[in-house]
mmCIF file with all atom_site columns, C-alpha atoms in Angstrom:
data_model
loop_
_atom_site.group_PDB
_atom_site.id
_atom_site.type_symbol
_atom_site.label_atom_id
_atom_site.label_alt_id
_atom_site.label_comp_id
_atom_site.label_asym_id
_atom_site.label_entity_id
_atom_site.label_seq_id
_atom_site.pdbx_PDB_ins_code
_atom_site.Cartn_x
_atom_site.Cartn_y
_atom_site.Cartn_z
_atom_site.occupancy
_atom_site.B_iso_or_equiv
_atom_site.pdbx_formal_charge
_atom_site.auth_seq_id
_atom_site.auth_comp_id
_atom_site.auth_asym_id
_atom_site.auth_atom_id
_atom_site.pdbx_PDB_model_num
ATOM 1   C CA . UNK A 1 1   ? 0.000  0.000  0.000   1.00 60.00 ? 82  UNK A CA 1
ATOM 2   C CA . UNK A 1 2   ? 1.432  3.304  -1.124  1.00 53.00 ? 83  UNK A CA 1
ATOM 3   C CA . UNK A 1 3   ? 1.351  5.603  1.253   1.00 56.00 ? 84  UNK A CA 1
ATOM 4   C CA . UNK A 1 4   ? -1.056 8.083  1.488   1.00 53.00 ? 85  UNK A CA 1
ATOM 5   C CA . UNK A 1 5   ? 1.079  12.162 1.277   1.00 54.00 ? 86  UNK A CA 1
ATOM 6   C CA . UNK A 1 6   ? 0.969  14.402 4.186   1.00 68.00 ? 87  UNK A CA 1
ATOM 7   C CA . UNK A 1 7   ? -1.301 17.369 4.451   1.00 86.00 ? 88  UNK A CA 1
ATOM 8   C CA . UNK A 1 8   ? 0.860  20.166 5.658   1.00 92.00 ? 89  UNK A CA 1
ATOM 9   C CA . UNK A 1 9   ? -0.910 23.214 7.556   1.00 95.00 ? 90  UNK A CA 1
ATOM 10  C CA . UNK A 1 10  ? 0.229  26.634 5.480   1.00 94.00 ? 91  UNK A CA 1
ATOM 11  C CA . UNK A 1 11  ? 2.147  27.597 8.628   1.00 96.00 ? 92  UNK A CA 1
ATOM 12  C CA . UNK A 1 12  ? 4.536  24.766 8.681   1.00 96.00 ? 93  UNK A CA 1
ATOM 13  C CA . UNK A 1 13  ? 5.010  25.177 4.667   1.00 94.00 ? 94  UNK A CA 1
ATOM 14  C CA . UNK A 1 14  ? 8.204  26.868 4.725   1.00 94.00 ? 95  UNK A CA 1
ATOM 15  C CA . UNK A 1 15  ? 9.756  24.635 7.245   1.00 95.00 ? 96  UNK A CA 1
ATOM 16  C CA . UNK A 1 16  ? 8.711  21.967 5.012   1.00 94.00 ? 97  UNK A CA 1
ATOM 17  C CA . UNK A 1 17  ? 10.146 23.467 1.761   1.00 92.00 ? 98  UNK A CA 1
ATOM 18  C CA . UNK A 1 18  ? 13.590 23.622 3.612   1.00 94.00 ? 99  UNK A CA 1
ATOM 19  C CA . UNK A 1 19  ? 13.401 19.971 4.731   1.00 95.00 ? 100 UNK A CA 1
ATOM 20  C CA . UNK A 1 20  ? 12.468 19.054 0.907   1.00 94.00 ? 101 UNK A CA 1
ATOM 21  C CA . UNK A 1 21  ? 15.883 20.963 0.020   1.00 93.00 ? 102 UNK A CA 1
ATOM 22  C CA . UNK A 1 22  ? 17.787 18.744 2.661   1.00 96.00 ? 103 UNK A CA 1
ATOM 23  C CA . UNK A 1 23  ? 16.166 15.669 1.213   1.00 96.00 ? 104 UNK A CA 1
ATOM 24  C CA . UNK A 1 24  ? 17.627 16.578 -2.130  1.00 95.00 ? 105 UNK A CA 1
ATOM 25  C CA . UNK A 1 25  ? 20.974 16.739 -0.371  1.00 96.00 ? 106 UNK A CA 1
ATOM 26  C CA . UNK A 1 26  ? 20.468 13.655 1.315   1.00 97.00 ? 107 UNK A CA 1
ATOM 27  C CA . UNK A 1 27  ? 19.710 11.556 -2.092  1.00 97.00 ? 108 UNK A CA 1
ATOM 28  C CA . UNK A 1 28  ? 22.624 13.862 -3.623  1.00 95.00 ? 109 UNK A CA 1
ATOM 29  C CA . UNK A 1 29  ? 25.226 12.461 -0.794  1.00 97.00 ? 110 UNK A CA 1
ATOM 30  C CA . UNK A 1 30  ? 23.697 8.648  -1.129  1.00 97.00 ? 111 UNK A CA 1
ATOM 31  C CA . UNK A 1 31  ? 23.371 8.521  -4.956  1.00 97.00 ? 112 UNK A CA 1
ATOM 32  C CA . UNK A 1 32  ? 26.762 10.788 -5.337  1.00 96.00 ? 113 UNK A CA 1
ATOM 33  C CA . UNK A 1 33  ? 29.183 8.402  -3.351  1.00 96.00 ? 114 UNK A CA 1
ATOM 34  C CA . UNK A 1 34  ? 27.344 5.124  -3.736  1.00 96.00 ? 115 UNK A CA 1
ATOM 35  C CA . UNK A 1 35  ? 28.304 5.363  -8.224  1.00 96.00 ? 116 UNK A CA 1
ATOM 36  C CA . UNK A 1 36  ? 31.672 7.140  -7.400  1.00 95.00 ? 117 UNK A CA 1
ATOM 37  C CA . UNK A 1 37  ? 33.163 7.249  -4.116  1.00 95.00 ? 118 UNK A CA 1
ATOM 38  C CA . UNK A 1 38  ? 36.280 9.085  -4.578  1.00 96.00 ? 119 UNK A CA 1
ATOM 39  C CA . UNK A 1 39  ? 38.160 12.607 -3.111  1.00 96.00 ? 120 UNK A CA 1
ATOM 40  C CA . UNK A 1 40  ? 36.785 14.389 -5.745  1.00 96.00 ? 121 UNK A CA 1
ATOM 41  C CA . UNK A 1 41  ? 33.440 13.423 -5.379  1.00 97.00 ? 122 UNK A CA 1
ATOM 42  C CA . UNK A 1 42  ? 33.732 13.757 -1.808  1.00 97.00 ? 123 UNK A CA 1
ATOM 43  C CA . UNK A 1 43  ? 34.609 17.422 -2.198  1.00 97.00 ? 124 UNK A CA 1
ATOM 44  C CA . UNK A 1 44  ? 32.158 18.538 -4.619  1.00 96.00 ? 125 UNK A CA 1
ATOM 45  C CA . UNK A 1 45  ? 29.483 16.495 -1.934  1.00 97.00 ? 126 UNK A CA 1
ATOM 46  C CA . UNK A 1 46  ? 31.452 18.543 0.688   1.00 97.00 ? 127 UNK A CA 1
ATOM 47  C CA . UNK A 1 47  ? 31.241 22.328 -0.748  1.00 96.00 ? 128 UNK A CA 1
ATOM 48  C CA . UNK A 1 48  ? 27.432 20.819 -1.224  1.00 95.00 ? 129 UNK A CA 1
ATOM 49  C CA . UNK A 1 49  ? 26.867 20.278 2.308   1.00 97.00 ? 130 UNK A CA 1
ATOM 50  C CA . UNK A 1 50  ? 28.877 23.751 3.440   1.00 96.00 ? 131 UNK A CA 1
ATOM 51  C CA . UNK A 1 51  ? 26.901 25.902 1.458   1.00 94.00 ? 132 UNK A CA 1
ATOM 52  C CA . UNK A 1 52  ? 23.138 24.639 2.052   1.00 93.00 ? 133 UNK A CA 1
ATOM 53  C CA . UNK A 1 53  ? 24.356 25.077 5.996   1.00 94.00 ? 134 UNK A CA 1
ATOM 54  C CA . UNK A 1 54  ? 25.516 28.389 5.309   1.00 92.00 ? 135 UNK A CA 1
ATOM 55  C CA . UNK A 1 55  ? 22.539 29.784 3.210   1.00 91.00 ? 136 UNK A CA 1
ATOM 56  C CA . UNK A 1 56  ? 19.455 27.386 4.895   1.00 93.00 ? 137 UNK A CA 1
ATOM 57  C CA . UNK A 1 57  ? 20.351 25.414 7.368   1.00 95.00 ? 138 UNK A CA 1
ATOM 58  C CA . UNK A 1 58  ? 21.604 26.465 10.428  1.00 95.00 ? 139 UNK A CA 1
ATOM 59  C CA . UNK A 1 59  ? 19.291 29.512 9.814   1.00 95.00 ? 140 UNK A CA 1
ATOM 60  C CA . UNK A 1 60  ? 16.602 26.735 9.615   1.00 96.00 ? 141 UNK A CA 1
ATOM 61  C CA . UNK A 1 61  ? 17.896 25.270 13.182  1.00 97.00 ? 142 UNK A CA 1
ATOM 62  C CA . UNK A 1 62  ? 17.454 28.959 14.696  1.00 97.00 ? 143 UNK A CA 1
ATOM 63  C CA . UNK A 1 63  ? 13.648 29.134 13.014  1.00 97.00 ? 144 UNK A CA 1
ATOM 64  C CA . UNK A 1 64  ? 12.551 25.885 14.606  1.00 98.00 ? 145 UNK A CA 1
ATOM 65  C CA . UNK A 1 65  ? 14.619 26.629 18.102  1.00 98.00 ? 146 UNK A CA 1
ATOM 66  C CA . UNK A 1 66  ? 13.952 30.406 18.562  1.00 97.00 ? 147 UNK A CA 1
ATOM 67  C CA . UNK A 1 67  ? 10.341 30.369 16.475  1.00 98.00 ? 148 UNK A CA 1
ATOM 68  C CA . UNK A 1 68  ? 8.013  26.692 16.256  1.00 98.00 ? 149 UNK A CA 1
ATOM 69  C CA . UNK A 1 69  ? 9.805  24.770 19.442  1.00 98.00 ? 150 UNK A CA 1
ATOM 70  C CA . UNK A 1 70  ? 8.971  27.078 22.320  1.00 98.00 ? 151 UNK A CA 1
ATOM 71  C CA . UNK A 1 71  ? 5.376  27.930 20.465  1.00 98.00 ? 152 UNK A CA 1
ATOM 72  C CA . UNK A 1 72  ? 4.727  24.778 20.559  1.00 98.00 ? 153 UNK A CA 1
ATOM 73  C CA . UNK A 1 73  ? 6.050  22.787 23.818  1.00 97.00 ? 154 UNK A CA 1
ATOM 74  C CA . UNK A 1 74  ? 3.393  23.187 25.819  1.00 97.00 ? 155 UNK A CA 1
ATOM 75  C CA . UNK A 1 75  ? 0.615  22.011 23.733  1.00 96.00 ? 156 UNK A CA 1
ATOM 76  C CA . UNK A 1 76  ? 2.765  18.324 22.775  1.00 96.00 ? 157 UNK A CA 1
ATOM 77  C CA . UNK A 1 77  ? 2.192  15.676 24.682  1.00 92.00 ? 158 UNK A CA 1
ATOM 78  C CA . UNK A 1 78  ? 6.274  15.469 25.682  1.00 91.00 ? 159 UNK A CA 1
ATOM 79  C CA . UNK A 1 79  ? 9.103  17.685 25.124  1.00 94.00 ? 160 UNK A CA 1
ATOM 80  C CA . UNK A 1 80  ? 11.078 14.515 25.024  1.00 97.00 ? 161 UNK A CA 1
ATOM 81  C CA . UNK A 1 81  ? 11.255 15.060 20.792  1.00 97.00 ? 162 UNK A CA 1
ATOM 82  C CA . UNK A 1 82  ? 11.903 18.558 20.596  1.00 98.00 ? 163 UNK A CA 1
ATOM 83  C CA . UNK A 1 83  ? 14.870 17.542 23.232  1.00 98.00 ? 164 UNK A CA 1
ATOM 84  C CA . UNK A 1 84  ? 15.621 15.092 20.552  1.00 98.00 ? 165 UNK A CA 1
ATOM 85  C CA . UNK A 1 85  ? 15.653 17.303 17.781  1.00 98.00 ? 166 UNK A CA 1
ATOM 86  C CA . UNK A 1 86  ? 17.633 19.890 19.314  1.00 98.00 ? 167 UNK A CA 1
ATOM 87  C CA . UNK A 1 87  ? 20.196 17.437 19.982  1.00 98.00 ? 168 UNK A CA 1
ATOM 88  C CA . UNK A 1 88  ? 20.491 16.229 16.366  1.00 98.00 ? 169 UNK A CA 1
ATOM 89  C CA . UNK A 1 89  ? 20.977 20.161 15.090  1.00 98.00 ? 170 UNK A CA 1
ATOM 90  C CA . UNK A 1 90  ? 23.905 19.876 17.612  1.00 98.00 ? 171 UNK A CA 1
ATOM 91  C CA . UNK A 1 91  ? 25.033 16.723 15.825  1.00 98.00 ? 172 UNK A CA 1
ATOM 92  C CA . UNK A 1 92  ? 24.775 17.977 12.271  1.00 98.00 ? 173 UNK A CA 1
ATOM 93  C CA . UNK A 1 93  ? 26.201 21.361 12.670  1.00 98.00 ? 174 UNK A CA 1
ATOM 94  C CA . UNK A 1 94  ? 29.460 19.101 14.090  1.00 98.00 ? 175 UNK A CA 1
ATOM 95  C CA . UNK A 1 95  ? 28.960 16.851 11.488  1.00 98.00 ? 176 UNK A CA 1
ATOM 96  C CA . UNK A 1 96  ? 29.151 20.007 8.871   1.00 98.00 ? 177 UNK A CA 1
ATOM 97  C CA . UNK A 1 97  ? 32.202 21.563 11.145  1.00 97.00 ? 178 UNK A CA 1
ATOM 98  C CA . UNK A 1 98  ? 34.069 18.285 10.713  1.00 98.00 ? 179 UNK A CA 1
ATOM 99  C CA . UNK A 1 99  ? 33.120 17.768 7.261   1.00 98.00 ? 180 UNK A CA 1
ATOM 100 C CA . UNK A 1 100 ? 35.007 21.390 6.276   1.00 96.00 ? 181 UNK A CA 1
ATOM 101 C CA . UNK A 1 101 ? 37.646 19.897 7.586   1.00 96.00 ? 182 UNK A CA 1
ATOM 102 C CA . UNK A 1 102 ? 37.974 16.543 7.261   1.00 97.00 ? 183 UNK A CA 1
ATOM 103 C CA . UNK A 1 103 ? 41.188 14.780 5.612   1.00 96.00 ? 184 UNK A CA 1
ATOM 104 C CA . UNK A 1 104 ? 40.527 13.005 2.817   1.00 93.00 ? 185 UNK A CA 1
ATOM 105 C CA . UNK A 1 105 ? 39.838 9.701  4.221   1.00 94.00 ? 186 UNK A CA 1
ATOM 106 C CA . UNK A 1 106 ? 37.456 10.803 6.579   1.00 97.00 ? 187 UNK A CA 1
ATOM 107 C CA . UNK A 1 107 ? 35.583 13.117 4.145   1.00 97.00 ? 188 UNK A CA 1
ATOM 108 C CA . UNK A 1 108 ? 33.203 9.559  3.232   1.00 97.00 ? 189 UNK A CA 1
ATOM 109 C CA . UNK A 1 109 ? 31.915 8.466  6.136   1.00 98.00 ? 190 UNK A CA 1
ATOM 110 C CA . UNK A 1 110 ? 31.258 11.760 7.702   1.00 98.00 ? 191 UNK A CA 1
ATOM 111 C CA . UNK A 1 111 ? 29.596 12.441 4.768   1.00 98.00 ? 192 UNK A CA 1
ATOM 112 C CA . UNK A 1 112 ? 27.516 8.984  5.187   1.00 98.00 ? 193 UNK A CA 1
ATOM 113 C CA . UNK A 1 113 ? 26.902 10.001 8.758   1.00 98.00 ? 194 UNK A CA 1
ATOM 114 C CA . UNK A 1 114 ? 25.536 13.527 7.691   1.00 98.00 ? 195 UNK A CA 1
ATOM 115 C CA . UNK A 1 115 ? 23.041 12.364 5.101   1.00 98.00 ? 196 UNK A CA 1
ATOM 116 C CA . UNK A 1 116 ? 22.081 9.781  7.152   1.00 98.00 ? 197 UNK A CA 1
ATOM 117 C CA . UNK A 1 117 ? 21.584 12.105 10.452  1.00 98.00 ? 198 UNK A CA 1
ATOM 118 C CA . UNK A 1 118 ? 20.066 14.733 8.509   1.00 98.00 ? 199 UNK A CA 1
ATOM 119 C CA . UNK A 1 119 ? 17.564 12.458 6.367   1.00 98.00 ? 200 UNK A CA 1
ATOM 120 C CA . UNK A 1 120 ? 16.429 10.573 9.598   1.00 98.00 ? 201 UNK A CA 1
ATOM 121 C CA . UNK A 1 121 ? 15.576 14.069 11.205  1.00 98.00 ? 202 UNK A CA 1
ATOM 122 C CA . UNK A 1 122 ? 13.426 15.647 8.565   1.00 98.00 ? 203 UNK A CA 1
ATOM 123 C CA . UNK A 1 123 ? 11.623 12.271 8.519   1.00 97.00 ? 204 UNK A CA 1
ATOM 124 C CA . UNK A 1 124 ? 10.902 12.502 12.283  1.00 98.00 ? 205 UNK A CA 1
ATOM 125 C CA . UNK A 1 125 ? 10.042 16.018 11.496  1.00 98.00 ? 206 UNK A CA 1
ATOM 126 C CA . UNK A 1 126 ? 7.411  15.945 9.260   1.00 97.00 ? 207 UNK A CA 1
ATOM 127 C CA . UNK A 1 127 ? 5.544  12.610 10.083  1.00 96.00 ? 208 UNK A CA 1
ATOM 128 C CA . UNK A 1 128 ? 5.912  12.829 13.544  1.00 96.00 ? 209 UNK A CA 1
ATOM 129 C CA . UNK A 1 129 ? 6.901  16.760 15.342  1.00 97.00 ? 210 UNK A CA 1
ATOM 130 C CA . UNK A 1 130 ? 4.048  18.308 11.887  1.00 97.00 ? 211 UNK A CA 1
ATOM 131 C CA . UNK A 1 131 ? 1.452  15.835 12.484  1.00 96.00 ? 212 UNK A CA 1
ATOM 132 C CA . UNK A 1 132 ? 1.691  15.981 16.265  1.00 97.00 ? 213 UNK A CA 1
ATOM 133 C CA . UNK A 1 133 ? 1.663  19.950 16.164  1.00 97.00 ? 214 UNK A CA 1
ATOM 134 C CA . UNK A 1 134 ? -1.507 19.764 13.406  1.00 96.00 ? 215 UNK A CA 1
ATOM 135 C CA . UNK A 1 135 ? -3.654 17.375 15.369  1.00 96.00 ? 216 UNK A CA 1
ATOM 136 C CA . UNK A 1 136 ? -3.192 19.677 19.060  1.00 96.00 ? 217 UNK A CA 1
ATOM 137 C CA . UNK A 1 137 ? -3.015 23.403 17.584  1.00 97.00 ? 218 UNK A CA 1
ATOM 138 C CA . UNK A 1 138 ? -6.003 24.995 16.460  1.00 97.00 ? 219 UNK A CA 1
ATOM 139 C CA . UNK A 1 139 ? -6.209 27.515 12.692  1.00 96.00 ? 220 UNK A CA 1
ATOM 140 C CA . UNK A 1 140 ? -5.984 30.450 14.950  1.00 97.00 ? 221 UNK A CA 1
ATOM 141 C CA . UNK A 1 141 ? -2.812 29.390 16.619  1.00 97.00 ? 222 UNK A CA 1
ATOM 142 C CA . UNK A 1 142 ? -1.204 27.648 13.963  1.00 97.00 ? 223 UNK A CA 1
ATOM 143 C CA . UNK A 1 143 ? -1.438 31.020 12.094  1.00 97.00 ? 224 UNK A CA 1
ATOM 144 C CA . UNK A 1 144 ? 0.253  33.043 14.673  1.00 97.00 ? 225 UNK A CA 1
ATOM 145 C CA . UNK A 1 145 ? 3.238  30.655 14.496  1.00 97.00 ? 226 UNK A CA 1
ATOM 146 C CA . UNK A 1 146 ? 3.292  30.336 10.647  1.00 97.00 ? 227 UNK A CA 1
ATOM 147 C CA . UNK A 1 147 ? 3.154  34.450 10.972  1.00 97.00 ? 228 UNK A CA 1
ATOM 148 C CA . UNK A 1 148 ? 6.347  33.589 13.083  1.00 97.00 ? 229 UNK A CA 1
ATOM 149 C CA . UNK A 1 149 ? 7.723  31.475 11.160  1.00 96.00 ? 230 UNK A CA 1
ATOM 150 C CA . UNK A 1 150 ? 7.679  33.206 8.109   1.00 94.00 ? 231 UNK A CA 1
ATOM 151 C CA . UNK A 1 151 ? 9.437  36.384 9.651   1.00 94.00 ? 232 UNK A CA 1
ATOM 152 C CA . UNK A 1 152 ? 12.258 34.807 11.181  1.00 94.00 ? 233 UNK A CA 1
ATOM 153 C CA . UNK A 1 153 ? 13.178 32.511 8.171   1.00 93.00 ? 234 UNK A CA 1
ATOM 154 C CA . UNK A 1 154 ? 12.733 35.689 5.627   1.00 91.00 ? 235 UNK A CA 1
ATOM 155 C CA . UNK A 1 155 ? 15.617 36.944 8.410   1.00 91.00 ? 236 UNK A CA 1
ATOM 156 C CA . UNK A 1 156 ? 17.543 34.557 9.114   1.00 90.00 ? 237 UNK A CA 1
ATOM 157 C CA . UNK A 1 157 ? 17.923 32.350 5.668   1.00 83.00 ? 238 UNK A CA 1
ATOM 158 C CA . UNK A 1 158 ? 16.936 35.026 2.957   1.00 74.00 ? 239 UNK A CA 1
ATOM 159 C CA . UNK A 1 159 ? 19.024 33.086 0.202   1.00 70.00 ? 240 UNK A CA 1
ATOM 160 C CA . UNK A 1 160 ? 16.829 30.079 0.966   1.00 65.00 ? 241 UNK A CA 1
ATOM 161 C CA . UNK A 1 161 ? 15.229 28.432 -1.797  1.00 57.00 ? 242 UNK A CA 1
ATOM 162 C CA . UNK A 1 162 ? 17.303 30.142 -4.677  1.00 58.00 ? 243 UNK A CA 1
ATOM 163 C CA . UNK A 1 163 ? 19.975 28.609 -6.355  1.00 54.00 ? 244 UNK A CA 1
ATOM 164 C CA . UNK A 1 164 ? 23.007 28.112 -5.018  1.00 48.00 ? 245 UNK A CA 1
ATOM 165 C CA . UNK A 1 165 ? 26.083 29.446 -6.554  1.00 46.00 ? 246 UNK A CA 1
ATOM 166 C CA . UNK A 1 166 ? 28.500 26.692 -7.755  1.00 51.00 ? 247 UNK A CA 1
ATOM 167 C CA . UNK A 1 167 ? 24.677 24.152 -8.196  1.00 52.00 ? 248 UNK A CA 1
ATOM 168 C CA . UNK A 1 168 ? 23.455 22.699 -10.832 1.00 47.00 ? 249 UNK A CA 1
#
């Protein structure tokens, strides 16, 4: 059985435009080292990774942290997965810190790691955090936080969702 696509709520839409952007990076890193696993690969896949950070998604961390996590804490049933999903922002902006610079033999696997960090999160993200956060906040205030939203990423990322110099 095929499953059946999300509905997102307009508020969450530009959080979920970014995560569709770090999919694409995700398959890029898989598909990229799985037909050719060499240095140079690994370095285009690296200046990849360095500039969607720098133009989306550490800016994207800081909307979800500053912006949708304390909006929405107290109406989830736990803060256990916002703990979670802090914790993994931690972990990838290492990753992308290490990553920079790596030596050339560890450039793979920390690459490997980051996809498969990154692609687990937006996952857990949008099936689980959206849907949770749809199902306990009503139009009225899932407006005020998609008003939020909005603001802070048109701040903090305003290069997001054009294309990146040195991208195909």
């Amino acid at each position: 059985m095929v499953p059946q696509p999300l509905h997102r709520d307009p508020s969450l839409i530009p959080l979920s435009h970014q995560h569709q952007h770090g999919l694409a990076l995700t398959v890029f890193i898989d598909r990229g080292l799985k037909a050719e696993p060499t240095r140079e690969k690994a370095l285009e896949l690296a200046g990849k990774v360095a500039r969607l950070a720098e133009v989306e998604l550490l800016g994207h961390f800081r909307v979800e942290e500053e912006v949708l996590f304390p909006a929405v804490r107290p109406f989830l049933r736990s803060g256990v997965l916002l703990d979670r999903l802090v914790a993994e922002h931690r972990t990838m902006e290492d990753l992308v810190r290490r990553i920079a610079g790596a030596a050339d033999e560890d450039r793979i696997p920390l690459l490997k790691r980051f996809g498969e960090v990154l692609h687990r999160h937006i996952r857990t993200e949008e099936r689980q955090l959206f849907q949770e956060i749809q199902a306990q906040l009503d139009a009225s205030q899932l407006a005020t936080i998609g008003r939020d939203i909005a603001a802070k990423v048109e701040a903090v990322c305003p290069l997001a969702g054009k294309p990146l110099p040195g991208d195909r």
